[in-house]
GROMACS .gro file of C-alpha atoms in nm:
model
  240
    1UNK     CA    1   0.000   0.000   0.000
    2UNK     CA    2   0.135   0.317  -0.160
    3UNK     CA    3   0.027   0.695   0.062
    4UNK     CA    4   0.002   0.480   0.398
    5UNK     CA    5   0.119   0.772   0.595
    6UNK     CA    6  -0.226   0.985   0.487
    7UNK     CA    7  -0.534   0.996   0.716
    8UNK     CA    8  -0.751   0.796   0.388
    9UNK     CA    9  -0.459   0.573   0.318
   10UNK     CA   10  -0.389   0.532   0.742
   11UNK     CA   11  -0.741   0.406   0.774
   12UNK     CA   12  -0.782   0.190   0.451
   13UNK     CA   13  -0.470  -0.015   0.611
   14UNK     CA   14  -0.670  -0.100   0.930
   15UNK     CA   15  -0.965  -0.193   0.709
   16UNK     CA   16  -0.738  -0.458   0.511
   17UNK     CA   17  -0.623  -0.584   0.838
   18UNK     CA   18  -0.950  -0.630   0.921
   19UNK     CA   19  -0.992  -0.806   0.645
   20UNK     CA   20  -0.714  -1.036   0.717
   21UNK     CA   21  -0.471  -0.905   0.483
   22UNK     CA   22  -0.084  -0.873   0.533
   23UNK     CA   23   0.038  -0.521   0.447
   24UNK     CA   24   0.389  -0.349   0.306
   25UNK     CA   25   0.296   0.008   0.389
   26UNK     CA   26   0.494   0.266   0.276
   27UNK     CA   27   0.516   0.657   0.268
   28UNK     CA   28   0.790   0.909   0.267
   29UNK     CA   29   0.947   0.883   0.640
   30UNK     CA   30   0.877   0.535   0.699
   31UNK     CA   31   0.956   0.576   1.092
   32UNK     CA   32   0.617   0.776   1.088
   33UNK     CA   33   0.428   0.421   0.995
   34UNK     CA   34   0.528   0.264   1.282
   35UNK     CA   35   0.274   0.344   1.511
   36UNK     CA   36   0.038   0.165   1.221
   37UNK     CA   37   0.204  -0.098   1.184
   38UNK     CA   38   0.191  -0.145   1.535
   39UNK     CA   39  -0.139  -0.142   1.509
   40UNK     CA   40  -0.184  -0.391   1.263
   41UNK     CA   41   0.018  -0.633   1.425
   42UNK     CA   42  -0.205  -0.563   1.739
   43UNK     CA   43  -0.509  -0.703   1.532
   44UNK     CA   44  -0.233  -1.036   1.455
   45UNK     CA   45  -0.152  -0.972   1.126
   46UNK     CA   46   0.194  -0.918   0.963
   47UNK     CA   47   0.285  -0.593   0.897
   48UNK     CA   48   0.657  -0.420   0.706
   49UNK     CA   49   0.747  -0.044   0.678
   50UNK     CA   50   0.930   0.096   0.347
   51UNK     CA   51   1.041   0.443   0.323
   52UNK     CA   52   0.965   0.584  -0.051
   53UNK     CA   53   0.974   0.912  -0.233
   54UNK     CA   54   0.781   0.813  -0.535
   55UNK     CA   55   0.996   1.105  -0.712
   56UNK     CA   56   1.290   0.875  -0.710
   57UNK     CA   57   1.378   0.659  -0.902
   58UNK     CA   58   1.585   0.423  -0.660
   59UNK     CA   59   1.350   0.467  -0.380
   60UNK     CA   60   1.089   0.329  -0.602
   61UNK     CA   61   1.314   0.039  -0.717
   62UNK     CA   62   1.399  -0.038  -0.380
   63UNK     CA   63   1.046  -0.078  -0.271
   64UNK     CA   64   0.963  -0.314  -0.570
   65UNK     CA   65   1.206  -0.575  -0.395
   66UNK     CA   66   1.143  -0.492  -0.025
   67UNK     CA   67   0.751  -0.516  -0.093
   68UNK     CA   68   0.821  -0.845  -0.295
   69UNK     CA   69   1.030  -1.011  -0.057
   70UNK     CA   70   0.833  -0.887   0.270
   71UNK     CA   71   0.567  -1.193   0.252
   72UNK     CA   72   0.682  -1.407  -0.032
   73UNK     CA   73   0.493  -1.234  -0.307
   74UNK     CA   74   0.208  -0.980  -0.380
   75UNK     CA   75  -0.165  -1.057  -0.435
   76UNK     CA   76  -0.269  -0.670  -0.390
   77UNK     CA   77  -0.146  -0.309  -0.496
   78UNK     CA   78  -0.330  -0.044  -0.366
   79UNK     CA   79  -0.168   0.290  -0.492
   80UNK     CA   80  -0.268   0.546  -0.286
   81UNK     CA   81   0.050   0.758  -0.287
   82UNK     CA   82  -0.008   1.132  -0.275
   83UNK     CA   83   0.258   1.451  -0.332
   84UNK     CA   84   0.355   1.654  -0.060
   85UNK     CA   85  -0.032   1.856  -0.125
   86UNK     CA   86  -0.186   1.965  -0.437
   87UNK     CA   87  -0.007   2.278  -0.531
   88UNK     CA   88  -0.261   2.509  -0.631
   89UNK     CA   89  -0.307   2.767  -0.961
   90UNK     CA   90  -0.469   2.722  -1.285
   91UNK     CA   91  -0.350   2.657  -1.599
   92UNK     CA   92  -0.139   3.014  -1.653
   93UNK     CA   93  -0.062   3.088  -1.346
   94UNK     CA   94   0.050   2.800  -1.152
   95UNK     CA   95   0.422   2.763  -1.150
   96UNK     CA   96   0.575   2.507  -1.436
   97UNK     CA   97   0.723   2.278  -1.188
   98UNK     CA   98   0.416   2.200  -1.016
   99UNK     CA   99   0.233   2.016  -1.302
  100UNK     CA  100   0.578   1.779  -1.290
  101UNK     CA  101   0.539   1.737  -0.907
  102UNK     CA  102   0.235   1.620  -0.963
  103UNK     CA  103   0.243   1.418  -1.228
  104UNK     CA  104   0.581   1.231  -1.110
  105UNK     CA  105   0.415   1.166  -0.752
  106UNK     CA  106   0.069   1.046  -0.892
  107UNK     CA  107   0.176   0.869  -1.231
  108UNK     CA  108   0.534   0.831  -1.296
  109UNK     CA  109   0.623   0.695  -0.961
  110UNK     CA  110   0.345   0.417  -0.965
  111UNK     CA  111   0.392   0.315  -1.357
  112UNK     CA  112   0.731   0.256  -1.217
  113UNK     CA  113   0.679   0.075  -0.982
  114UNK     CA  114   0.372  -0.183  -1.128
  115UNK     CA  115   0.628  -0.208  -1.413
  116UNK     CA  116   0.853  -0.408  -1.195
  117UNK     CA  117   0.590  -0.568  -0.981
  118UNK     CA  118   0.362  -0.697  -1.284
  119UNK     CA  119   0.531  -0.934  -1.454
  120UNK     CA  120   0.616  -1.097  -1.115
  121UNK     CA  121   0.253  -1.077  -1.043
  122UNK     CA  122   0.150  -1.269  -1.369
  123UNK     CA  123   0.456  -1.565  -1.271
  124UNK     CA  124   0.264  -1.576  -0.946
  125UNK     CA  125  -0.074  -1.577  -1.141
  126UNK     CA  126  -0.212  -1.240  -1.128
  127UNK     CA  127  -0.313  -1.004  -0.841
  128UNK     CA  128  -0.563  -0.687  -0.794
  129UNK     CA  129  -0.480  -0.312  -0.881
  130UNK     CA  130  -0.634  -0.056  -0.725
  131UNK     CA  131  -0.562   0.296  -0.804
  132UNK     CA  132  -0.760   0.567  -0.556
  133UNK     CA  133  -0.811   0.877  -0.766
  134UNK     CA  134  -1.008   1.183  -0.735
  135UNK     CA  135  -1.350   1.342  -0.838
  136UNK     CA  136  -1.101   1.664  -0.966
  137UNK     CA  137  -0.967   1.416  -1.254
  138UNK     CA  138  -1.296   1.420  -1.402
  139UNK     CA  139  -1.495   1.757  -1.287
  140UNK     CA  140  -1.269   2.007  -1.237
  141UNK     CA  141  -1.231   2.248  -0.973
  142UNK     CA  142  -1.063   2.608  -1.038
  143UNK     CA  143  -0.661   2.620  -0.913
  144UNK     CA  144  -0.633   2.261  -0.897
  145UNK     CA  145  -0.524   2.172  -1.257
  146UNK     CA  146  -0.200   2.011  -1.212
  147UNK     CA  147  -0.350   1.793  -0.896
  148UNK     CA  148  -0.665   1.715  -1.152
  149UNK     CA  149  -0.469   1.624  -1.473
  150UNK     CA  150  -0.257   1.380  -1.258
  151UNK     CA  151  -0.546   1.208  -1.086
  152UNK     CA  152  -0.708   1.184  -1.486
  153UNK     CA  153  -0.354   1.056  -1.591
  154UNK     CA  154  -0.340   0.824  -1.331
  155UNK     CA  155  -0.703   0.697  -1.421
  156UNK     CA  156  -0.602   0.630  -1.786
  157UNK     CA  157  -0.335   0.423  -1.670
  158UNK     CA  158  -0.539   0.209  -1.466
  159UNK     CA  159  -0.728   0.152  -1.788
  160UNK     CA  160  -0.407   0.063  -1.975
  161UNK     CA  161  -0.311  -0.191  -1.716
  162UNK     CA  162  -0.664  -0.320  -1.715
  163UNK     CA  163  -0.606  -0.398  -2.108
  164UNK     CA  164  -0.248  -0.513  -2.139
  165UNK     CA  165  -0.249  -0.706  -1.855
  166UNK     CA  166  -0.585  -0.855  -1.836
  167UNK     CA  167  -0.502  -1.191  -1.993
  168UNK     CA  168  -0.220  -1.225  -1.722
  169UNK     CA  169  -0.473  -1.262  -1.427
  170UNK     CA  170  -0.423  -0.907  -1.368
  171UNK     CA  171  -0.707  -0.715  -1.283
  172UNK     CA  172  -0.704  -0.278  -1.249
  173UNK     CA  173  -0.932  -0.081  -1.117
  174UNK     CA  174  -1.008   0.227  -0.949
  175UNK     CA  175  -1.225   0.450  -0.713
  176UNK     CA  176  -1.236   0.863  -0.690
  177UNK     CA  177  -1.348   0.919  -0.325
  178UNK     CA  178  -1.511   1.316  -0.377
  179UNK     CA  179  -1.485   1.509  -0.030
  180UNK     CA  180  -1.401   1.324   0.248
  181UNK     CA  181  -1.280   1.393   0.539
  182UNK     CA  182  -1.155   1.245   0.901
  183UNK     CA  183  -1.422   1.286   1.205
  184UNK     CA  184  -1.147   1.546   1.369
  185UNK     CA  185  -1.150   1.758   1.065
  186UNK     CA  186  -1.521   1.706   0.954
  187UNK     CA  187  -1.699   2.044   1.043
  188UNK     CA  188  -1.422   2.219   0.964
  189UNK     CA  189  -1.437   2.063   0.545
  190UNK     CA  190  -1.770   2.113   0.557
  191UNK     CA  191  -1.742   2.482   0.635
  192UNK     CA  192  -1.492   2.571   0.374
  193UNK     CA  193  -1.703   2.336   0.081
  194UNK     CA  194  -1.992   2.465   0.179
  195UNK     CA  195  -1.893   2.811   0.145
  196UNK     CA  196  -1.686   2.719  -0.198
  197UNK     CA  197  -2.041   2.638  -0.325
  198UNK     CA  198  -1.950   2.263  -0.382
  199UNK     CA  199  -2.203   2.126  -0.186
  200UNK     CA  200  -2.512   2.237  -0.383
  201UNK     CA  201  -2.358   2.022  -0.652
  202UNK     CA  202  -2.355   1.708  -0.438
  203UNK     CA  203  -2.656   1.508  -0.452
  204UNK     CA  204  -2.617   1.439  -0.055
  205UNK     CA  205  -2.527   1.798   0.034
  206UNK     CA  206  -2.242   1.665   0.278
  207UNK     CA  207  -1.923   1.577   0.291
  208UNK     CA  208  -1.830   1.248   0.341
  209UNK     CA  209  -1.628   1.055   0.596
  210UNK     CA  210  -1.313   0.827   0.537
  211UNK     CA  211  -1.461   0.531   0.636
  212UNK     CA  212  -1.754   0.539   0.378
  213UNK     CA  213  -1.464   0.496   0.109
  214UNK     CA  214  -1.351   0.178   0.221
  215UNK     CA  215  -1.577  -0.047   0.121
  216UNK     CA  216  -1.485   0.025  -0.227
  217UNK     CA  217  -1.181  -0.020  -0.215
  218UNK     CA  218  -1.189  -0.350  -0.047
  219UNK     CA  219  -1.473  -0.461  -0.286
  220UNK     CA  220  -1.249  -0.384  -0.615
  221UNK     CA  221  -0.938  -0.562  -0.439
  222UNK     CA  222  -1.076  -0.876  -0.336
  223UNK     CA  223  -1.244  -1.164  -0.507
  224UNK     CA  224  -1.578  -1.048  -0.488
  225UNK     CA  225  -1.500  -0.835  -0.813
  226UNK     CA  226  -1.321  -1.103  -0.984
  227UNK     CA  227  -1.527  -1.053  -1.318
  228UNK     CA  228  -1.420  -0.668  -1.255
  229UNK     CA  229  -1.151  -0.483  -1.423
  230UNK     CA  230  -1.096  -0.140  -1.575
  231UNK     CA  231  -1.354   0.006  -1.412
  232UNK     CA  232  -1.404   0.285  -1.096
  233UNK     CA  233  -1.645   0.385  -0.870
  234UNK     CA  234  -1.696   0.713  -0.767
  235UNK     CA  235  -1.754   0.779  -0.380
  236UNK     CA  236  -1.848   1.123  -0.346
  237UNK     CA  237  -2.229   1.153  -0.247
  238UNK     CA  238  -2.319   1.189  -0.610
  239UNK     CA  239  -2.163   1.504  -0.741
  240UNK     CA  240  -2.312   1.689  -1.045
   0.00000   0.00000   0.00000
């Protein structure tokens, strides 16, 4: 699991565990994960810690192997992995560089590293992709083109992977949670949304909560989508 250290990504680990899954988690500072992993092992299931700056290339090589080696193998990639925060601007005025943060962080780094986990996934016999992307790759939201182009990048690429390697037992698939947000930091989203105008445009008029994503994500990694791939599911109370 790519973006472990992030409050979505932070609670989607404790759902797998839940599940009964094993977990590699892996963010930036990998020190910071260890009070998850902790965790995890708490609820007796096995859990490994790799550090990763998904702008480097080595760093992204080097968890390839450590993820591989962790449990004997890899049934699972969730990608989840997020830059630093979505540097804001629109199309003229943000600066240059952030439209290559963004799209290193959200495409590059993870096409790097499914290109050295896949074919080691089809030897095994396949596996589950999921990609979490984001409502702004599909209806934008003024100053957050470079963060919205990457998340529709990364969405195309989930497609691609769908196609090539479909008839390697490899399934890809995604899901764009809309706004969410942790119970600490609810009212506080809902205030600045709601005053954006966004919620008028969402058939629920609320924002939602982290754990209302999770379902979907453990729905599109597991078996019970087996007949599933190249698909998403947007979470996001029905935005219009």
């Amino acid at each position: 699991m790519t973006g472990a250290g992030g409050l979505l990504g932070s609670d989607l680990a404790r759902a797998f565990a839940r599940e009964g899954a094993d977990l590699v988690l892996t963010t930036r500072t990998a020190a910071k994960l260890d009070p998850l992993a902790d965790e995890i092992r708490a609820m007796g299931r096995r859990a490994a810690t790799v550090a990763c700056d998904f702008t480097v290339a080595h760093d992204i090589d080097n968890l390839a192997e450590a993820a591989w080696d962790a449990f004997g193998g890899i049934d699972v990639v969730l990608l989840s992995s997020q830059p630093p925060q979505p540097r804001l601007g629109t199309l003229l005025d943000a600066n240059e560089d952030a439209f290559f943060e963004q799209h290193q962080s959200i495409v590059w780094g993870p096409l790097r590293l499914m290109r050295a986990l896949a074919p080691r996934m089809m030897d095994a016999g396949g596996g589950s992709v999921v990609t979490i992307i984001s409502s702004t790759g599909f209806d934008p939201i003024e100053g957050y083109s470079a963060y919205g182009l990457a998340k529709g990048s990364l969405w195309l690429l989930t497609q691609y992977m769908a196609l090539e390697w479909g008839p390697h037992g490899i399934r890809a698939n995604a899901f764009a949670p809309g706004l969410v947000a942790t119970t600490g930091e609810y009212e506080a989203h809902t205030a600045m949304v709601r005053k954006a105008g966004v919620l008028e445009r969402t058939a629920l008029r609320r924002v939602g909560r982290n754990e209302e994503c999770i379902g979907a994500a453990i729905h599109l990694a597991s078996d019970e989508s087996s007949f599933t791939t190249g698909q998403r599911i947007h979470v996001d109370g029905g935005r219009f």
